[in-house]
mmCIF file of C-alpha atoms and ligand atoms in Angstrom:
data_model
loop_
_atom_site.group_PDB
_atom_site.id
_atom_site.type_symbol
_atom_site.label_atom_id
_atom_site.label_comp_id
_atom_site.label_asym_id
_atom_site.label_seq_id
_atom_site.Cartn_x
_atom_site.Cartn_y
_atom_site.Cartn_z
ATOM 1 C CA MET A 1 27.688 -24.598 50.674
ATOM 2 C CA LEU A 2 27.119 -20.884 50.339
ATOM 3 C CA LEU A 3 28.695 -20.914 46.852
ATOM 4 C CA ARG A 4 26.422 -23.753 45.764
ATOM 5 C CA GLY A 5 23.420 -21.776 46.983
ATOM 6 C CA VAL A 6 24.508 -18.728 45.005
ATOM 7 C CA ILE A 7 25.020 -20.827 41.854
ATOM 8 C CA ARG A 8 21.600 -22.432 42.282
ATOM 9 C CA GLY A 9 20.023 -18.986 42.803
ATOM 10 C CA ALA A 10 21.672 -17.635 39.637
ATOM 11 C CA GLY A 11 20.496 -20.695 37.732
ATOM 12 C CA ILE A 12 16.910 -20.126 38.834
ATOM 13 C CA LEU A 13 17.161 -16.454 37.861
ATOM 14 C CA LEU A 14 18.423 -17.400 34.399
ATOM 15 C CA LEU A 15 15.599 -19.905 34.016
ATOM 16 C CA VAL A 16 13.032 -17.270 34.993
ATOM 17 C CA ALA A 17 14.608 -14.723 32.586
ATOM 18 C CA GLY A 18 14.543 -17.314 29.798
ATOM 19 C CA PHE A 19 10.913 -18.137 30.546
ATOM 20 C CA CYS A 20 9.969 -14.409 30.481
ATOM 21 C CA ALA A 21 11.783 -13.856 27.181
ATOM 22 C CA ALA A 22 9.982 -16.838 25.619
ATOM 23 C CA GLN A 23 6.648 -15.545 26.932
ATOM 24 C CA ASN A 24 7.433 -12.071 25.569
ATOM 25 C CA MET A 25 8.214 -13.572 22.151
ATOM 26 C CA ASP A 26 4.945 -15.567 22.146
ATOM 27 C CA GLU A 27 3.041 -12.377 22.961
ATOM 28 C CA ALA A 28 4.950 -10.493 20.210
ATOM 29 C CA ARG A 29 4.035 -13.153 17.641
ATOM 30 C CA ARG A 30 0.393 -13.060 18.727
ATOM 31 C CA ILE A 31 0.255 -9.252 18.346
ATOM 32 C CA GLN A 32 2.178 -9.243 15.065
ATOM 33 C CA ALA A 33 -0.381 -11.694 13.635
ATOM 34 C CA THR A 34 -3.144 -9.143 14.311
ATOM 35 C CA VAL A 35 -1.527 -5.875 13.157
ATOM 36 C CA LEU A 36 -2.190 -4.233 9.816
ATOM 37 C CA GLY A 37 1.497 -3.873 9.015
ATOM 38 C CA VAL A 38 2.568 -0.988 6.792
ATOM 39 C CA ASP A 39 6.196 -0.632 5.688
ATOM 40 C CA THR A 40 6.628 2.569 3.702
ATOM 41 C CA HIS A 41 9.843 1.666 1.884
ATOM 42 C CA ASN A 42 11.447 -1.327 0.223
ATOM 43 C CA ASP A 43 13.618 -1.561 -2.897
ATOM 44 C CA THR A 44 12.374 -4.959 -4.014
ATOM 45 C CA ALA A 45 11.083 -3.608 -7.358
ATOM 46 C CA GLN A 46 14.749 -3.333 -8.435
ATOM 47 C CA ARG A 47 15.217 -7.036 -7.866
ATOM 48 C CA ILE A 48 12.034 -7.860 -9.759
ATOM 49 C CA LEU A 49 13.025 -5.773 -12.792
ATOM 50 C CA ILE A 50 16.783 -6.409 -12.913
ATOM 51 C CA GLU A 51 17.261 -9.852 -11.368
ATOM 52 C CA LYS A 52 13.833 -11.170 -12.423
ATOM 53 C CA VAL A 53 13.365 -12.696 -8.946
ATOM 54 C CA ASP A 54 10.031 -14.380 -8.285
ATOM 55 C CA ILE A 55 8.761 -12.928 -5.001
ATOM 56 C CA GLY A 56 5.989 -15.538 -4.912
ATOM 57 C CA GLN A 57 8.701 -17.927 -3.623
ATOM 58 C CA LYS A 58 10.543 -17.707 -0.349
ATOM 59 C CA LEU A 59 13.887 -16.473 -1.694
ATOM 60 C CA SER A 60 17.205 -17.617 -0.257
ATOM 61 C CA ASP A 61 18.608 -14.091 -0.490
ATOM 62 C CA GLY A 62 17.314 -10.532 -0.169
ATOM 63 C CA MET A 63 14.894 -9.413 2.525
ATOM 64 C CA VAL A 64 11.403 -9.297 1.005
ATOM 65 C CA ASP A 65 9.079 -11.757 -0.740
ATOM 66 C CA LEU A 66 5.408 -12.652 -0.370
ATOM 67 C CA PRO A 67 5.911 -15.545 2.114
ATOM 68 C CA ARG A 68 8.193 -13.442 4.329
ATOM 69 C CA LEU A 69 5.884 -10.398 4.190
ATOM 70 C CA GLN A 70 3.061 -12.611 5.483
ATOM 71 C CA GLU A 71 5.317 -14.178 8.117
ATOM 72 C CA GLY A 72 6.365 -10.761 9.412
ATOM 73 C CA GLY A 73 2.804 -9.383 9.381
ATOM 74 C CA MET A 74 3.770 -6.564 7.008
ATOM 75 C CA HIS A 75 0.797 -6.741 4.672
ATOM 76 C CA VAL A 76 1.155 -3.280 3.156
ATOM 77 C CA PRO A 77 4.629 -2.873 1.666
ATOM 78 C CA PHE A 78 5.377 0.334 -0.221
ATOM 79 C CA PHE A 79 7.363 -0.745 -3.298
ATOM 80 C CA ALA A 80 9.607 2.116 -4.423
ATOM 81 C CA LEU A 81 9.945 2.555 -8.168
ATOM 82 C CA TRP A 82 13.430 4.029 -7.736
ATOM 83 C CA VAL A 83 15.386 5.320 -10.693
ATOM 84 C CA PRO A 84 19.015 6.351 -10.057
ATOM 85 C CA ALA A 85 19.581 10.107 -10.351
ATOM 86 C CA TYR A 86 22.029 9.548 -13.234
ATOM 87 C CA TYR A 87 19.065 8.702 -15.493
ATOM 88 C CA PRO A 88 18.507 11.980 -17.293
ATOM 89 C CA GLY A 89 15.059 13.508 -18.002
ATOM 90 C CA SER A 90 12.854 11.336 -20.171
ATOM 91 C CA GLU A 91 15.147 8.338 -19.576
ATOM 92 C CA ALA A 92 14.061 8.451 -15.925
ATOM 93 C CA VAL A 93 10.414 8.425 -17.034
ATOM 94 C CA ARG A 94 11.036 5.402 -19.283
ATOM 95 C CA ARG A 95 12.760 3.547 -16.442
ATOM 96 C CA THR A 96 9.885 4.358 -14.080
ATOM 97 C CA LEU A 97 7.470 2.784 -16.569
ATOM 98 C CA ASP A 98 9.675 -0.340 -16.755
ATOM 99 C CA LEU A 99 9.549 -0.655 -12.956
ATOM 100 C CA ARG A 100 5.777 -0.105 -12.945
ATOM 101 C CA ASP A 101 5.459 -2.816 -15.599
ATOM 102 C CA ALA A 102 7.662 -5.229 -13.597
ATOM 103 C CA MET A 103 5.357 -4.776 -10.586
ATOM 104 C CA GLN A 104 2.318 -5.356 -12.806
ATOM 105 C CA GLY A 105 3.888 -8.701 -13.780
ATOM 106 C CA VAL A 106 3.777 -9.709 -10.095
ATOM 107 C CA PHE A 107 0.145 -8.560 -9.673
ATOM 108 C CA ASP A 108 -0.889 -10.484 -12.812
ATOM 109 C CA LYS A 109 0.963 -13.643 -11.788
ATOM 110 C CA TYR A 110 -0.390 -13.789 -8.217
ATOM 111 C CA PRO A 111 -3.845 -12.132 -8.207
ATOM 112 C CA ASP A 112 -4.895 -14.249 -5.232
ATOM 113 C CA ARG A 113 -1.846 -13.239 -3.151
ATOM 114 C CA ILE A 114 -0.993 -9.609 -3.928
ATOM 115 C CA GLN A 115 -2.971 -6.682 -5.273
ATOM 116 C CA LEU A 116 -2.316 -3.034 -6.056
ATOM 117 C CA ALA A 117 -3.944 -0.815 -3.394
ATOM 118 C CA THR A 118 -4.928 2.739 -4.300
ATOM 119 C CA SER A 119 -6.982 3.866 -1.287
ATOM 120 C CA ALA A 120 -7.281 3.336 2.464
ATOM 121 C CA ARG A 121 -10.395 1.220 2.035
ATOM 122 C CA ALA A 122 -8.707 -0.901 -0.660
ATOM 123 C CA ILE A 123 -5.812 -1.555 1.733
ATOM 124 C CA GLU A 124 -8.225 -2.789 4.416
ATOM 125 C CA ARG A 125 -10.230 -4.873 1.944
ATOM 126 C CA ILE A 126 -7.176 -6.548 0.379
ATOM 127 C CA VAL A 127 -5.542 -7.265 3.749
ATOM 128 C CA GLY A 128 -8.919 -8.576 4.981
ATOM 129 C CA GLN A 129 -8.739 -11.095 2.128
ATOM 130 C CA LYS A 130 -5.361 -12.267 3.495
ATOM 131 C CA LYS A 131 -3.492 -10.814 0.516
ATOM 132 C CA ILE A 132 -0.612 -8.378 0.357
ATOM 133 C CA ALA A 133 -1.824 -4.834 -0.427
ATOM 134 C CA ALA A 134 0.970 -3.318 -2.529
ATOM 135 C CA VAL A 135 1.405 0.451 -2.527
ATOM 136 C CA LEU A 136 3.586 1.900 -5.292
ATOM 137 C CA THR A 137 5.777 4.966 -4.840
ATOM 138 C CA ILE A 138 8.267 7.038 -6.822
ATOM 139 C CA GLU A 139 11.691 7.646 -5.259
ATOM 140 C CA GLY A 140 13.126 10.822 -6.724
ATOM 141 C CA GLY A 141 11.451 13.940 -8.121
ATOM 142 C CA HIS A 142 13.742 13.779 -11.177
ATOM 143 C CA GLN A 143 11.455 10.959 -12.344
ATOM 144 C CA ILE A 144 8.734 13.421 -13.381
ATOM 145 C CA ASP A 145 11.153 15.176 -15.793
ATOM 146 C CA ASP A 146 9.940 18.596 -14.520
ATOM 147 C CA ASP A 147 6.470 17.914 -15.933
ATOM 148 C CA LEU A 148 3.277 17.960 -13.823
ATOM 149 C CA GLY A 149 1.497 15.971 -16.555
ATOM 150 C CA VAL A 150 3.912 13.088 -15.948
ATOM 151 C CA LEU A 151 3.251 13.377 -12.191
ATOM 152 C CA ARG A 152 -0.516 13.188 -12.783
ATOM 153 C CA MET A 153 -0.131 10.157 -15.050
ATOM 154 C CA TYR A 154 1.908 8.388 -12.365
ATOM 155 C CA ARG A 155 -0.975 8.962 -9.972
ATOM 156 C CA ARG A 156 -3.401 7.507 -12.516
ATOM 157 C CA MET A 157 -1.133 4.444 -12.766
ATOM 158 C CA GLY A 158 -1.839 3.836 -9.081
ATOM 159 C CA ILE A 159 1.292 5.426 -7.608
ATOM 160 C CA LEU A 160 0.382 6.964 -4.237
ATOM 161 C CA SER A 161 3.497 8.758 -3.064
ATOM 162 C CA MET A 162 6.689 10.467 -4.263
ATOM 163 C CA THR A 163 9.981 11.101 -2.474
ATOM 164 C CA LEU A 164 10.907 14.591 -3.659
ATOM 165 C CA THR A 165 14.624 13.876 -4.187
ATOM 166 C CA HIS A 166 17.099 11.027 -4.069
ATOM 167 C CA PHE A 167 20.829 11.387 -3.223
ATOM 168 C CA ARG A 168 21.291 14.406 -5.539
ATOM 169 C CA SER A 169 19.500 17.724 -5.737
ATOM 170 C CA ASN A 170 17.227 17.885 -8.790
ATOM 171 C CA HIS A 171 16.038 20.892 -10.844
ATOM 172 C CA TRP A 172 13.572 21.998 -8.167
ATOM 173 C CA ALA A 173 14.526 20.567 -4.756
ATOM 174 C CA ASP A 174 17.713 20.200 -2.710
ATOM 175 C CA SER A 175 18.721 16.799 -1.407
ATOM 176 C CA SER A 176 20.243 16.169 2.041
ATOM 177 C CA THR A 177 23.223 14.562 0.317
ATOM 178 C CA GLY A 178 23.525 16.742 -2.799
ATOM 179 C CA LYS A 179 24.903 20.205 -3.452
ATOM 180 C CA PRO A 180 22.450 22.829 -2.149
ATOM 181 C CA GLU A 181 21.392 24.534 -5.382
ATOM 182 C CA HIS A 182 18.035 26.169 -4.637
ATOM 183 C CA ASN A 183 18.015 26.969 -0.918
ATOM 184 C CA GLY A 184 15.293 24.322 -0.504
ATOM 185 C CA LEU A 185 12.350 24.181 -2.894
ATOM 186 C CA THR A 186 12.049 26.344 -6.018
ATOM 187 C CA ASP A 187 8.735 27.902 -7.069
ATOM 188 C CA PHE A 188 8.181 24.918 -9.367
ATOM 189 C CA GLY A 189 9.001 22.612 -6.448
ATOM 190 C CA LYS A 190 6.275 24.327 -4.430
ATOM 191 C CA GLN A 191 3.905 23.786 -7.360
ATOM 192 C CA VAL A 192 4.772 20.059 -7.323
ATOM 193 C CA VAL A 193 3.830 19.855 -3.622
ATOM 194 C CA ARG A 194 0.524 21.709 -4.210
ATOM 195 C CA GLU A 195 -0.316 19.469 -7.162
ATOM 196 C CA MET A 196 0.435 16.336 -5.104
ATOM 197 C CA ASN A 197 -1.895 17.656 -2.379
ATOM 198 C CA ARG A 198 -4.590 18.280 -4.994
ATOM 199 C CA ILE A 199 -4.409 14.888 -6.737
ATOM 200 C CA GLY A 200 -4.137 12.841 -3.533
ATOM 201 C CA MET A 201 -0.487 11.836 -3.657
ATOM 202 C CA ILE A 202 1.575 11.654 -0.444
ATOM 203 C CA VAL A 203 4.609 13.949 -0.273
ATOM 204 C CA ASP A 204 7.625 12.035 1.059
ATOM 205 C CA ILE A 205 10.443 14.100 2.574
ATOM 206 C CA SER A 206 12.996 11.320 3.127
ATOM 207 C CA HIS A 207 16.231 12.261 1.294
ATOM 208 C CA VAL A 208 15.489 16.035 1.086
ATOM 209 C CA SER A 209 17.659 18.700 2.714
ATOM 210 C CA ASP A 210 16.543 20.198 6.027
ATOM 211 C CA LYS A 211 15.653 23.465 4.245
ATOM 212 C CA THR A 212 13.581 21.611 1.617
ATOM 213 C CA PHE A 213 11.818 19.818 4.492
ATOM 214 C CA TYR A 214 10.794 23.110 6.144
ATOM 215 C CA ASP A 215 9.757 24.595 2.768
ATOM 216 C CA VAL A 216 7.514 21.569 2.154
ATOM 217 C CA LEU A 217 5.851 21.973 5.550
ATOM 218 C CA GLU A 218 5.083 25.608 4.747
ATOM 219 C CA VAL A 219 3.413 24.723 1.453
ATOM 220 C CA SER A 220 1.707 21.387 2.109
ATOM 221 C CA THR A 221 -1.893 21.466 3.301
ATOM 222 C CA LYS A 222 -1.807 17.696 3.916
ATOM 223 C CA PRO A 223 0.235 15.454 6.216
ATOM 224 C CA VAL A 224 3.590 14.448 4.718
ATOM 225 C CA ILE A 225 5.690 11.372 5.440
ATOM 226 C CA ALA A 226 9.340 10.478 5.840
ATOM 227 C CA SER A 227 9.114 7.018 4.289
ATOM 228 C CA HIS A 228 12.548 5.768 5.397
ATOM 229 C CA SER A 229 14.537 7.978 7.796
ATOM 230 C CA SER A 230 15.837 7.470 11.316
ATOM 231 C CA CYS A 231 17.155 9.495 14.261
ATOM 232 C CA PHE A 232 20.043 11.945 13.835
ATOM 233 C CA VAL A 233 20.774 11.699 17.579
ATOM 234 C CA TYR A 234 21.879 8.080 17.112
ATOM 235 C CA SER A 235 23.553 8.332 13.682
ATOM 236 C CA ASP A 236 24.653 11.674 12.272
ATOM 237 C CA ILE A 237 24.211 10.827 8.574
ATOM 238 C CA PRO A 238 22.487 13.665 6.667
ATOM 239 C CA ARG A 239 19.648 11.256 5.721
ATOM 240 C CA ASN A 240 18.465 11.155 9.336
ATOM 241 C CA MET A 241 16.121 13.651 11.016
ATOM 242 C CA LYS A 242 16.798 16.000 13.877
ATOM 243 C CA ASP A 243 14.467 16.280 16.865
ATOM 244 C CA ASP A 244 13.060 19.671 15.782
ATOM 245 C CA MET A 245 12.113 18.071 12.472
ATOM 246 C CA PHE A 246 10.226 15.291 14.277
ATOM 247 C CA ARG A 247 8.306 17.922 16.236
ATOM 248 C CA ALA A 248 7.525 19.960 13.088
ATOM 249 C CA LEU A 249 6.362 16.842 11.247
ATOM 250 C CA ALA A 250 4.065 15.972 14.166
ATOM 251 C CA LYS A 251 2.448 19.418 13.941
ATOM 252 C CA ASN A 252 1.783 18.739 10.248
ATOM 253 C CA GLY A 253 0.141 15.395 11.159
ATOM 254 C CA GLY A 254 2.853 13.438 9.361
ATOM 255 C CA VAL A 255 4.584 10.155 10.183
ATOM 256 C CA VAL A 256 8.217 8.978 10.116
ATOM 257 C CA GLY A 257 8.958 5.413 8.989
ATOM 258 C CA VAL A 258 12.098 4.266 10.774
ATOM 259 C CA ASN A 259 14.801 3.027 8.402
ATOM 260 C CA PHE A 260 16.385 -0.291 9.466
ATOM 261 C CA GLY A 261 19.647 0.194 7.563
ATOM 262 C CA SER A 262 22.275 -0.356 10.259
ATOM 263 C CA SER A 263 24.062 2.858 9.169
ATOM 264 C CA PHE A 264 20.856 4.735 9.975
ATOM 265 C CA LEU A 265 20.663 3.269 13.483
ATOM 266 C CA SER A 266 24.244 3.029 14.699
ATOM 267 C CA GLN A 267 26.982 5.645 14.638
ATOM 268 C CA LYS A 268 29.487 2.804 14.306
ATOM 269 C CA ASP A 269 27.958 1.835 10.956
ATOM 270 C CA ALA A 270 27.325 5.360 9.631
ATOM 271 C CA ASP A 271 30.610 5.770 7.756
ATOM 272 C CA ALA A 272 29.769 2.965 5.331
ATOM 273 C CA LEU A 273 26.677 4.836 4.153
ATOM 274 C CA LYS A 274 28.528 8.148 3.846
ATOM 275 C CA LYS A 275 31.000 6.420 1.510
ATOM 276 C CA MET A 276 28.215 4.886 -0.578
ATOM 277 C CA ILE A 277 26.487 8.265 -0.958
ATOM 278 C CA SER A 278 29.615 9.974 -2.261
ATOM 279 C CA GLN A 279 30.282 7.120 -4.699
ATOM 280 C CA ARG A 280 26.750 7.220 -6.060
ATOM 281 C CA ASN A 281 26.736 10.986 -6.412
ATOM 282 C CA ALA A 282 29.918 10.737 -8.502
ATOM 283 C CA MET A 283 28.327 8.441 -11.106
ATOM 284 C CA GLU A 284 27.914 10.030 -14.540
ATOM 285 C CA PRO A 285 27.614 7.241 -17.089
ATOM 286 C CA ASN A 286 26.377 9.514 -19.900
ATOM 287 C CA LEU A 287 24.507 6.668 -21.623
ATOM 288 C CA THR A 288 20.932 6.150 -22.814
ATOM 289 C CA GLY A 289 18.497 3.308 -23.522
ATOM 290 C CA ALA A 290 19.631 -0.312 -23.203
ATOM 291 C CA GLU A 291 23.230 0.712 -22.470
ATOM 292 C CA LEU A 292 22.130 2.821 -19.532
ATOM 293 C CA ASP A 293 19.953 -0.036 -18.234
ATOM 294 C CA ALA A 294 22.900 -2.435 -18.512
ATOM 295 C CA TYR A 295 25.016 0.027 -16.520
ATOM 296 C CA ALA A 296 22.302 0.229 -13.829
ATOM 297 C CA ALA A 297 22.070 -3.583 -13.698
ATOM 298 C CA LYS A 298 25.835 -3.886 -13.203
ATOM 299 C CA GLU A 299 25.754 -1.278 -10.472
ATOM 300 C CA HIS A 300 22.821 -3.068 -8.798
ATOM 301 C CA ALA A 301 24.762 -6.356 -8.820
ATOM 302 C CA GLU A 302 27.840 -4.733 -7.300
ATOM 303 C CA ASN A 303 26.466 -2.490 -4.586
ATOM 304 C CA GLY A 304 25.917 -5.228 -2.033
ATOM 305 C CA GLU A 305 22.276 -4.663 -1.165
ATOM 306 C CA VAL A 306 21.198 -8.134 -2.243
ATOM 307 C CA HIS A 307 23.768 -9.872 -0.056
ATOM 308 C CA ALA A 308 23.566 -7.474 2.850
ATOM 309 C CA GLN A 309 26.006 -7.723 5.736
ATOM 310 C CA LEU A 310 25.103 -7.778 9.406
ATOM 311 C CA GLY A 311 25.867 -4.388 10.940
ATOM 312 C CA ASN A 312 26.795 -3.472 14.499
ATOM 313 C CA ALA A 313 23.226 -2.263 14.997
ATOM 314 C CA THR A 314 20.668 -4.594 16.553
ATOM 315 C CA VAL A 315 16.883 -4.798 16.738
ATOM 316 C CA GLU A 316 17.214 -2.926 20.067
ATOM 317 C CA ASP A 317 18.634 0.098 18.187
ATOM 318 C CA ALA A 318 15.580 0.104 15.900
ATOM 319 C CA ALA A 319 13.317 -0.009 18.983
ATOM 320 C CA GLU A 320 15.389 2.797 20.552
ATOM 321 C CA CYS A 321 14.874 5.091 17.535
ATOM 322 C CA ILE A 322 11.137 4.323 17.449
ATOM 323 C CA ASP A 323 10.968 5.053 21.176
ATOM 324 C CA HIS A 324 12.859 8.328 20.691
ATOM 325 C CA ILE A 325 10.480 9.530 17.943
ATOM 326 C CA ALA A 326 7.438 8.477 19.999
ATOM 327 C CA LYS A 327 8.772 10.522 22.947
ATOM 328 C CA THR A 328 9.786 13.514 20.793
ATOM 329 C CA ALA A 329 6.908 13.695 18.298
ATOM 330 C CA GLY A 330 4.219 11.518 19.880
ATOM 331 C CA ILE A 331 3.039 7.947 19.417
ATOM 332 C CA ASP A 332 0.845 8.935 16.441
ATOM 333 C CA HIS A 333 3.807 10.034 14.331
ATOM 334 C CA VAL A 334 6.085 7.004 14.078
ATOM 335 C CA GLY A 335 5.987 3.922 11.880
ATOM 336 C CA ILE A 336 8.100 1.457 9.896
ATOM 337 C CA GLY A 337 10.075 2.281 6.728
ATOM 338 C CA SER A 338 12.537 -0.607 6.592
ATOM 339 C CA ASP A 339 14.419 0.135 3.343
ATOM 340 C CA PHE A 340 14.731 -3.660 3.003
ATOM 341 C CA ASP A 341 16.469 -4.710 -0.226
ATOM 342 C CA GLY A 342 17.886 -1.177 -0.397
ATOM 343 C CA VAL A 343 20.440 -1.110 2.403
ATOM 344 C CA PRO A 344 23.850 -2.797 2.364
ATOM 345 C CA SER A 345 23.747 -3.806 6.030
ATOM 346 C CA VAL A 346 20.960 -4.761 8.398
ATOM 347 C CA PRO A 347 20.644 -4.957 12.195
ATOM 348 C CA GLN A 348 21.077 -8.200 14.072
ATOM 349 C CA GLY A 349 17.594 -9.521 14.733
ATOM 350 C CA LEU A 350 16.036 -7.675 11.779
ATOM 351 C CA GLU A 351 17.736 -9.460 8.916
ATOM 352 C CA ASP A 352 14.619 -9.555 6.769
ATOM 353 C CA VAL A 353 10.913 -8.716 6.923
ATOM 354 C CA SER A 354 9.976 -12.062 8.510
ATOM 355 C CA LYS A 355 11.851 -10.970 11.663
ATOM 356 C CA MET A 356 9.373 -8.189 12.566
ATOM 357 C CA PRO A 357 8.076 -10.033 15.691
ATOM 358 C CA ASN A 358 11.549 -9.443 17.213
ATOM 359 C CA LEU A 359 10.920 -5.696 16.993
ATOM 360 C CA THR A 360 7.480 -6.068 18.532
ATOM 361 C CA ALA A 361 9.070 -8.065 21.372
ATOM 362 C CA ALA A 362 11.610 -5.256 21.884
ATOM 363 C CA LEU A 363 8.763 -2.707 22.048
ATOM 364 C CA LEU A 364 6.800 -4.849 24.529
ATOM 365 C CA LYS A 365 9.895 -5.002 26.715
ATOM 366 C CA ARG A 366 9.951 -1.194 26.705
ATOM 367 C CA GLY A 367 6.383 -1.106 27.965
ATOM 368 C CA TYR A 368 4.536 -0.342 24.739
ATOM 369 C CA SER A 369 0.935 -1.512 24.782
ATOM 370 C CA GLU A 370 -0.720 -3.586 22.075
ATOM 371 C CA LYS A 371 -2.616 -0.472 20.938
ATOM 372 C CA ASP A 372 0.634 1.530 20.641
ATOM 373 C CA ILE A 373 2.229 -1.284 18.647
ATOM 374 C CA GLN A 374 -0.763 -1.384 16.267
ATOM 375 C CA LYS A 375 -0.167 2.320 15.562
ATOM 376 C CA ILE A 376 3.577 1.945 15.054
ATOM 377 C CA MET A 377 3.282 -1.128 12.852
ATOM 378 C CA GLY A 378 0.812 0.491 10.447
ATOM 379 C CA GLY A 379 -2.117 2.347 11.995
ATOM 380 C CA ASN A 380 -0.383 5.723 11.797
ATOM 381 C CA PHE A 381 0.478 5.382 8.117
ATOM 382 C CA LEU A 382 -2.999 4.094 7.284
ATOM 383 C CA ARG A 383 -4.350 7.326 8.782
ATOM 384 C CA VAL A 384 -2.112 9.385 6.468
ATOM 385 C CA VAL A 385 -3.243 7.386 3.422
ATOM 386 C CA ARG A 386 -6.851 8.029 4.456
ATOM 387 C CA GLU A 387 -6.231 11.776 4.939
ATOM 388 C CA VAL A 388 -4.187 12.362 1.779
ATOM 389 C CA VAL A 389 -5.181 9.736 -0.781
ATOM 390 C CA GLY A 390 -8.701 9.301 0.565
ATOM 391 C CA GLU A 391 -11.040 6.405 1.208
HETATM 392 ZN ZN1 ZN B 401 16.101 5.870 -0.339
#
């Protein structure tokens, strides 16, 4: 009799827990439908250029397309025009133009669904029209070929941000995963930061070495961002940020976009990324033109980002890192930088951009208010765009 009572009690508890979880999910979906979602890093431009995917359709693979961006409430994706560091000098500039052109193809094909955004007001206007407001970025300072004129022309082509390095150190800045060659930023590197401040381009410190990061903060007069980095306390990959860095970035007014790559969120998954970094840094194809592009296409097909695996990390780990940054740096300094279509494994519950309500549900469970969630999902990054790029 007693046993039956206990079983019945447990059953009722489970029912109540299930009901609460469902209610939490409904509330998460309601909030996610109202946020102005900003995601400061995806690698979907690669797929558009190399695989010729049509992101107007809901794709059966990958993590980002227009229907899934709308479903997940992430209306302001930052599309990285990433060129691998093995593209030398002017070849990197040519490849950047090809990526810019591929994105233009999308804007021209779907003018009623996606539009290039080049200011804070444009973002709000375009999202207000129920379209996707695309922000374009450069991922790797090598893409300017050591030429401020090229940097300025990128800005005139509507590119709003630049990550100073990729996996390798370049001629003027050390990378977190490359050989330290300059003890941070060179004099020219400092000039790049000043010029970006002047022309209204956001400096992105994801990928740079810790010393480069502190050099940037000394030079920059504007808030800087980490477009796709997570917490070193949870995964000790060199791409992640230490707590002192979060605090320094907060003082600068900057924002960190949490990277959803499972290696960035879970120590168990970190080794896979370390291996990938060393492989990519070893690449030296020594080719140019169409042959180099063919090499890059082959590498893109083989590196597993399109058919990403499920990692050990879960949506709770993403919420944990967000929570840690909010507690360390403050609620105004954390956002989303998924790295979707650029990471080889994703957390359970955040398999693609349409799954964002799961993260909102995880934040609600941790006691975050609707106002806090608005900031995390995009409000904080919109403030940086307003302060750096302008209205
Ligand atoms: Zn990256």
